[in-house]
Coordinates of C-alpha atoms and ligand atoms in Angstrom, one line a residue:
V444 CA 99.3 -12.2 0.2
T445 CA 99.4 -13.4 -3.5
S446 CA 96.2 -12.9 -4.9
G447 CA 95.9 -10.0 -7.0
A448 CA 98.7 -7.5 -9.5
P449 CA 101.9 -8.3 -7.9
D450 CA 102.2 -4.2 -7.6
R451 CA 99.6 -4.0 -6.2
A452 CA 101.4 -5.7 -2.6
S453 CA 103.3 -2.2 -1.9
E454 CA 100.8 0.3 -3.2
L455 CA 100.6 2.8 -0.2
S456 CA 97.8 4.4 0.6
V457 CA 96.7 7.3 3.7
G458 CA 93.7 7.1 5.3
V459 CA 92.7 10.3 8.2
D460 CA 89.2 10.2 9.9
L461 CA 88.5 13.6 10.8
G462 CA 86.2 13.2 13.8
G463 CA 85.0 16.0 16.0
T464 CA 87.2 14.8 18.7
N465 CA 90.1 13.3 17.2
I466 CA 92.2 13.0 13.7
R467 CA 92.9 10.0 13.3
V468 CA 95.6 9.0 10.4
A469 CA 97.0 5.4 9.0
L470 CA 99.6 4.2 5.9
Y471 CA 98.0 1.7 4.9
R472 CA 100.0 -1.0 1.9
G473 CA 98.3 -3.6 -0.7
L474 CA 94.6 -2.5 1.0
R475 CA 93.5 -4.5 -2.7
A476 CA 95.5 -6.3 -2.7
L477 CA 93.9 -7.7 0.8
H478 CA 90.2 -7.4 -0.1
A479 CA 91.2 -9.4 -2.9
A480 CA 92.8 -11.4 -1.1
R481 CA 89.8 -11.5 1.5
V482 CA 87.4 -11.9 -1.0
A483 CA 88.8 -15.5 -2.1
G484 CA 89.1 -16.8 0.8
E485 CA 92.8 -16.9 1.3
P486 CA 94.5 -17.0 4.5
A487 CA 94.9 -12.7 5.1
G488 CA 94.6 -11.0 8.4
A489 CA 92.6 -7.9 9.5
P490 CA 95.0 -4.4 8.0
Q491 CA 97.7 -3.9 9.1
P492 CA 98.8 -0.2 9.0
I493 CA 102.4 0.4 8.7
A494 CA 102.5 3.5 10.8
W495 CA 99.7 5.9 12.6
Q496 CA 99.1 8.6 14.2
R497 CA 96.4 9.7 16.6
E498 CA 96.0 13.5 18.0
L499 CA 93.0 15.3 20.2
V500 CA 91.9 18.4 17.4
G501 CA 91.9 20.3 20.5
D502 CA 90.5 23.6 19.8
E503 CA 92.1 25.8 17.0
R504 CA 89.7 24.4 15.0
E505 CA 89.6 27.1 11.9
P506 CA 90.0 25.1 9.1
A507 CA 92.6 26.0 7.3
S508 CA 94.5 24.6 11.4
V509 CA 92.8 22.0 11.3
A510 CA 93.8 21.4 7.6
A511 CA 97.0 22.1 8.3
H512 CA 96.9 19.7 11.8
L513 CA 95.5 16.6 9.4
A514 CA 98.5 17.2 7.0
R515 CA 101.4 17.4 9.2
M516 CA 100.2 14.2 10.8
V517 CA 99.3 12.4 6.3
V518 CA 103.6 13.6 6.2
E519 CA 105.2 12.0 9.6
V520 CA 103.7 9.4 9.2
L521 CA 105.2 9.3 5.9
V522 CA 108.9 10.0 6.9
A523 CA 107.7 7.3 10.0
A524 CA 107.7 4.5 7.8
G525 CA 110.0 5.2 5.1
A526 CA 107.2 6.0 2.4
T527 CA 108.9 6.2 -1.7
G528 CA 108.0 6.3 -5.1
A529 CA 104.2 6.8 -6.7
P530 CA 102.4 9.6 -4.9
V531 CA 100.4 8.7 -1.6
P532 CA 96.8 9.3 -2.0
V533 CA 96.0 10.1 1.2
G534 CA 90.9 9.4 2.0
V535 CA 90.3 12.0 4.5
G536 CA 86.8 10.6 6.5
V537 CA 84.8 13.3 8.0
A538 CA 81.7 13.4 10.2
S539 CA 79.4 15.9 7.4
M540 CA 77.1 16.0 4.5
L541 CA 79.9 17.1 1.5
R542 CA 79.3 19.4 -1.8
G543 CA 79.4 16.9 -4.2
H544 CA 82.6 15.6 -5.3
T545 CA 84.8 19.3 -5.1
G546 CA 86.3 18.0 -1.7
I547 CA 83.7 20.6 -0.2
V548 CA 82.6 20.3 3.7
A549 CA 78.7 21.0 3.2
N550 CA 78.2 20.4 6.9
A551 CA 79.9 19.5 9.7
P552 CA 78.5 19.9 13.4
N553 CA 81.1 18.5 15.2
L554 CA 83.7 20.8 13.7
G555 CA 80.6 24.1 13.7
W556 CA 81.6 24.6 9.2
R557 CA 79.4 25.1 6.6
D558 CA 80.7 24.8 2.9
V559 CA 83.9 24.4 3.7
A560 CA 86.8 23.8 0.9
F561 CA 88.4 21.4 2.9
G562 CA 90.1 19.5 0.5
A563 CA 91.5 22.2 -1.5
L564 CA 92.8 23.4 2.2
V565 CA 94.8 20.0 2.5
T566 CA 96.5 19.8 -0.6
E567 CA 97.6 23.1 0.1
A568 CA 98.3 21.8 3.4
L569 CA 100.1 18.9 2.0
A570 CA 102.4 20.7 -0.3
R571 CA 104.0 22.9 2.2
E572 CA 104.6 19.3 5.0
L573 CA 105.9 18.2 1.6
A574 CA 108.5 20.7 1.7
R575 CA 109.5 20.7 5.1
A576 CA 109.2 17.4 5.8
P577 CA 113.2 16.8 6.5
A578 CA 115.6 14.3 3.4
L579 CA 115.2 11.1 4.8
P580 CA 118.0 8.2 5.8
S581 CA 118.5 6.7 3.2
G582 CA 118.9 9.8 1.0
A583 CA 115.6 9.3 -1.3
A584 CA 112.8 11.2 -1.9
L585 CA 109.6 11.7 0.4
A586 CA 106.3 9.6 -1.7
A587 CA 104.1 13.2 -2.3
P588 CA 100.8 12.8 -0.4
G589 CA 98.2 12.9 -2.3
P590 CA 95.4 13.3 -4.1
V591 CA 93.6 14.3 -1.7
T592 CA 89.3 12.0 -1.5
L593 CA 87.4 13.4 0.4
F594 CA 84.2 11.0 2.2
N595 CA 81.2 11.5 4.5
D596 CA 82.7 8.9 7.5
V597 CA 79.5 6.0 7.4
N598 CA 80.6 5.7 4.2
A599 CA 84.0 5.3 4.2
I600 CA 83.7 3.0 7.9
T601 CA 81.0 1.3 5.8
Y602 CA 83.3 0.5 2.5
G603 CA 86.2 -0.8 5.8
E604 CA 83.4 -3.3 7.3
Y605 CA 81.9 -4.1 2.9
A606 CA 86.4 -4.7 2.1
L607 CA 87.6 -6.0 5.5
G608 CA 85.5 -6.8 7.9
A609 CA 82.7 -7.6 9.2
A610 CA 80.8 -8.0 5.9
V611 CA 83.7 -9.0 3.5
G612 CA 81.9 -12.1 0.4
A613 CA 78.3 -9.9 0.3
R614 CA 78.3 -7.6 -1.9
D615 CA 75.1 -5.8 -1.3
V616 CA 75.5 -3.4 2.2
L617 CA 74.3 -1.7 4.0
G618 CA 75.7 -0.1 7.1
V619 CA 73.8 1.8 9.4
Y620 CA 75.8 3.6 12.5
V621 CA 73.9 4.9 15.6
G622 CA 75.9 7.4 17.1
T623 CA 75.1 11.0 19.8
G624 CA 73.8 11.1 15.1
I625 CA 72.6 8.4 12.5
G626 CA 74.4 7.7 9.1
G627 CA 74.5 5.4 7.0
G628 CA 76.2 3.2 3.9
I629 CA 74.9 1.8 1.4
V630 CA 77.3 -0.9 -1.0
A631 CA 75.8 -2.2 -4.3
D632 CA 77.0 -4.9 -6.7
G633 CA 80.4 -4.5 -4.6
R634 CA 80.6 -0.6 -5.7
L635 CA 80.2 2.3 -2.7
I636 CA 77.2 4.1 -3.9
E637 CA 77.2 7.7 -3.0
G638 CA 74.6 9.4 -5.6
A639 CA 73.5 12.3 -7.6
S640 CA 75.8 15.2 -4.9
N641 CA 78.3 12.8 -2.2
C642 CA 74.6 12.4 0.1
A643 CA 73.5 8.8 -0.7
G644 CA 73.3 7.4 2.3
E645 CA 70.9 10.0 5.0
I646 CA 69.1 7.5 6.7
G647 CA 69.0 9.1 9.8
H648 CA 67.1 11.9 7.6
F649 CA 64.3 9.2 6.8
K650 CA 61.1 11.0 7.9
V651 CA 59.1 8.6 10.4
A652 CA 57.1 11.7 11.9
Y653 CA 54.8 15.4 10.4
G654 CA 53.4 18.8 11.6
D655 CA 55.2 21.4 14.0
D656 CA 54.8 19.0 16.7
A657 CA 57.6 15.8 15.4
P658 CA 60.6 16.9 17.1
P659 CA 63.3 19.2 15.6
C660 CA 66.6 17.2 14.0
G661 CA 70.3 19.3 13.9
C662 CA 69.4 18.6 10.2
G663 CA 66.9 21.9 10.8
L664 CA 63.9 19.9 9.6
R665 CA 61.6 17.8 11.6
G666 CA 60.8 14.0 12.2
C667 CA 63.6 12.4 11.0
I668 CA 64.1 8.8 12.6
E669 CA 67.7 10.9 14.0
A670 CA 65.4 12.9 16.3
F671 CA 63.7 9.9 17.9
M672 CA 66.8 7.4 18.1
G673 CA 70.3 10.1 17.6
G674 CA 72.1 9.5 21.3
V675 CA 71.4 13.1 22.0
H676 CA 68.0 13.1 20.9
L677 CA 67.5 10.7 23.1
Q678 CA 69.8 11.0 26.2
E679 CA 68.0 15.4 25.6
R680 CA 64.6 13.4 25.5
A681 CA 64.4 11.7 28.8
Q682 CA 66.5 13.6 30.5
R683 CA 63.4 16.7 30.0
E684 CA 60.9 14.0 30.6
L685 CA 62.6 12.4 34.4
R686 CA 62.8 16.8 35.0
A687 CA 59.1 17.3 34.8
G688 CA 58.8 14.4 36.8
A689 CA 58.8 11.0 35.1
R690 CA 59.5 7.7 37.3
S691 CA 62.2 5.5 36.1
A692 CA 65.4 3.5 37.2
A693 CA 67.4 5.3 34.4
L694 CA 67.9 8.2 37.2
R695 CA 68.6 5.8 40.2
L696 CA 71.0 4.4 37.9
A697 CA 72.4 8.1 37.3
G698 CA 73.0 8.9 41.1
G699 CA 69.7 11.0 41.1
D700 CA 70.1 13.6 38.5
P701 CA 68.4 13.4 35.1
G702 CA 71.3 15.9 33.8
L703 CA 73.2 12.6 34.0
V704 CA 71.8 10.0 32.3
H705 CA 73.0 8.9 29.4
P706 CA 71.7 5.7 26.7
G707 CA 72.9 3.3 28.3
H708 CA 71.0 4.1 32.0
I709 CA 68.3 3.8 29.6
D710 CA 69.6 0.4 29.3
M711 CA 70.3 -0.4 32.1
A712 CA 66.8 0.4 33.3
A713 CA 64.7 -1.5 29.8
A714 CA 67.1 -4.2 30.8
E715 CA 65.3 -4.5 34.7
G716 CA 61.5 -4.6 33.2
D717 CA 61.6 -0.1 33.7
G718 CA 58.4 1.9 32.4
Y719 CA 59.4 4.3 31.7
A720 CA 62.7 3.1 29.4
L721 CA 60.2 0.0 27.8
D722 CA 57.8 2.5 26.8
L723 CA 60.3 5.4 25.1
Y724 CA 61.4 2.2 23.2
A725 CA 57.9 1.0 22.8
E726 CA 57.8 4.2 21.3
V727 CA 61.6 4.4 19.5
A728 CA 62.3 0.5 17.9
P729 CA 59.5 0.5 15.8
L730 CA 60.2 3.7 14.3
F731 CA 63.6 2.5 13.2
A732 CA 63.4 -0.5 12.7
A733 CA 60.6 0.6 9.8
T734 CA 63.5 3.0 8.7
L735 CA 65.9 0.1 8.5
G736 CA 63.3 -1.9 6.5
N737 CA 62.3 0.5 4.1
A738 CA 65.9 1.3 2.8
I739 CA 66.1 -2.8 3.2
N740 CA 63.0 -2.9 1.1
L741 CA 64.7 0.3 -1.9
L742 CA 68.1 -1.7 -1.7
N743 CA 67.8 -5.9 -0.5
P744 CA 71.2 -6.0 1.0
A745 CA 72.6 -9.1 1.9
R746 CA 74.5 -7.9 4.6
L747 CA 73.0 -5.0 7.3
V748 CA 76.3 -4.1 9.8
L749 CA 74.1 -2.3 12.5
G750 CA 76.6 -0.7 15.2
G751 CA 77.4 2.5 17.1
G752 CA 78.4 3.2 20.3
V753 CA 74.1 3.6 21.2
L754 CA 73.2 0.6 19.3
S755 CA 76.9 -1.4 21.4
R756 CA 75.7 0.0 24.5
A757 CA 72.5 -0.5 25.0
P758 CA 72.3 -4.0 24.0
V759 CA 67.9 -3.7 25.2
L760 CA 66.9 -2.2 22.6
R761 CA 69.1 -3.7 20.0
E762 CA 66.9 -6.8 20.7
H763 CA 64.2 -4.6 20.4
V764 CA 65.0 -3.3 17.0
L765 CA 65.4 -6.4 15.7
T766 CA 62.3 -7.8 17.0
A767 CA 60.2 -5.0 15.4
L768 CA 62.7 -5.9 12.0
Q769 CA 60.5 -9.2 11.6
V770 CA 57.4 -6.8 10.3
A771 CA 59.1 -4.6 8.9
A772 CA 60.2 -6.4 5.5
S773 CA 59.2 -9.2 3.6
R774 CA 60.4 -12.2 4.5
A775 CA 61.8 -12.5 0.8
L776 CA 64.4 -9.6 1.4
L777 CA 64.9 -10.7 5.5
D778 CA 65.5 -14.2 4.9
P779 CA 68.6 -13.3 2.0
L780 CA 69.9 -10.6 5.2
T781 CA 72.3 -11.3 7.6
I782 CA 72.9 -8.9 10.1
V783 CA 76.2 -8.2 11.5
E784 CA 77.9 -6.2 14.4
P785 CA 81.5 -4.0 13.2
A786 CA 84.1 -5.9 13.0
L787 CA 86.8 -3.4 12.5
G788 CA 85.5 -0.9 15.7
D789 CA 87.4 2.5 14.9
D790 CA 89.3 1.5 12.2
A791 CA 86.9 0.7 9.8
G792 CA 86.4 4.6 9.0
I793 CA 90.4 4.4 7.5
V794 CA 90.2 1.4 7.3
G795 CA 87.6 2.3 3.9
S796 CA 88.8 5.7 3.0
A797 CA 92.3 4.1 2.6
L798 CA 91.0 1.8 0.6
L799 CA 88.7 4.0 -1.2
A800 CA 91.1 6.7 -2.0
S801 CA 93.5 3.1 -3.5
E802 CA 91.3 2.4 -5.5
R803 CA 90.5 5.9 -7.4
H804 CA 94.1 6.8 -7.5
G805 CA 96.5 4.2 -6.7
Ligands
ZN1485 ZN1 67.4 15.1 10.2

């Protein structure tokens, strides 16, 4: 890496992905310099961590316990890399709405947390872990981890794809991920947009239906696009309707048990021309495309990173969405837009968190 300030090439930062199942921690060197090199078109590979760990969150989900677990992993990767010198900023991506920039997790359904001062807990736990860390063989002091910054997971993922993944070269990027829920992230003119209370990009809760008949969403309201297209909602709806007697090849593909039907079965059925699956897609794909179209009208992105476990396992649904999108925004906004799949896979969030932490505190 030759572009940018030479000292940046040695700059360390830690990215953490705290999901409902795994904690992933990775230590990177020189992410800002790598981003600059990629933007300049210089030959530069994908970001490679110099040390990393992945462990199950486990059953102990009290916030202080998870903070202690995460802090131990962060200090272990610093020890493994023999990190010395300046403090190493730590970015933590959490599947949660945040409460401003206070380090407070407002609502993390995967973890069952509400209004948890998780940033402060991690900072305290890191200090304890650093104090008991083993001495480095060189005798030098281990670099101190911190400060700690929390990010919404999909914001961090989108930033990772913008800086070092599928959207390198674009300055205006929208990331939309359809997994169990639907998350979004916005980069405008090269900056992550976090909004007044750090909740920008909540595209999953765009309203597409109103009234008491609208499906309930995990956010407490009704009619959000997530309540139609989010993986959990799609799956529960199909299971409910098949139990109630709806006929679909998805049931055969799931071995005859409605309780085992998942979005992949529905998509395989749709590929066979199954009426139930195609009717379902004819309802939800235009709603999701309208959501995307509204966001595209608002933001005029150059790149739309469209990913997540549901869309990657449901290629027919993806095609229906892309077809419906053609009439969901005008040509003036669709012509300059390139729709891409994510390039960094599971690493996008830790790369994005580590880079954002480095930019703010490196
Ligand atoms: Zn909602």
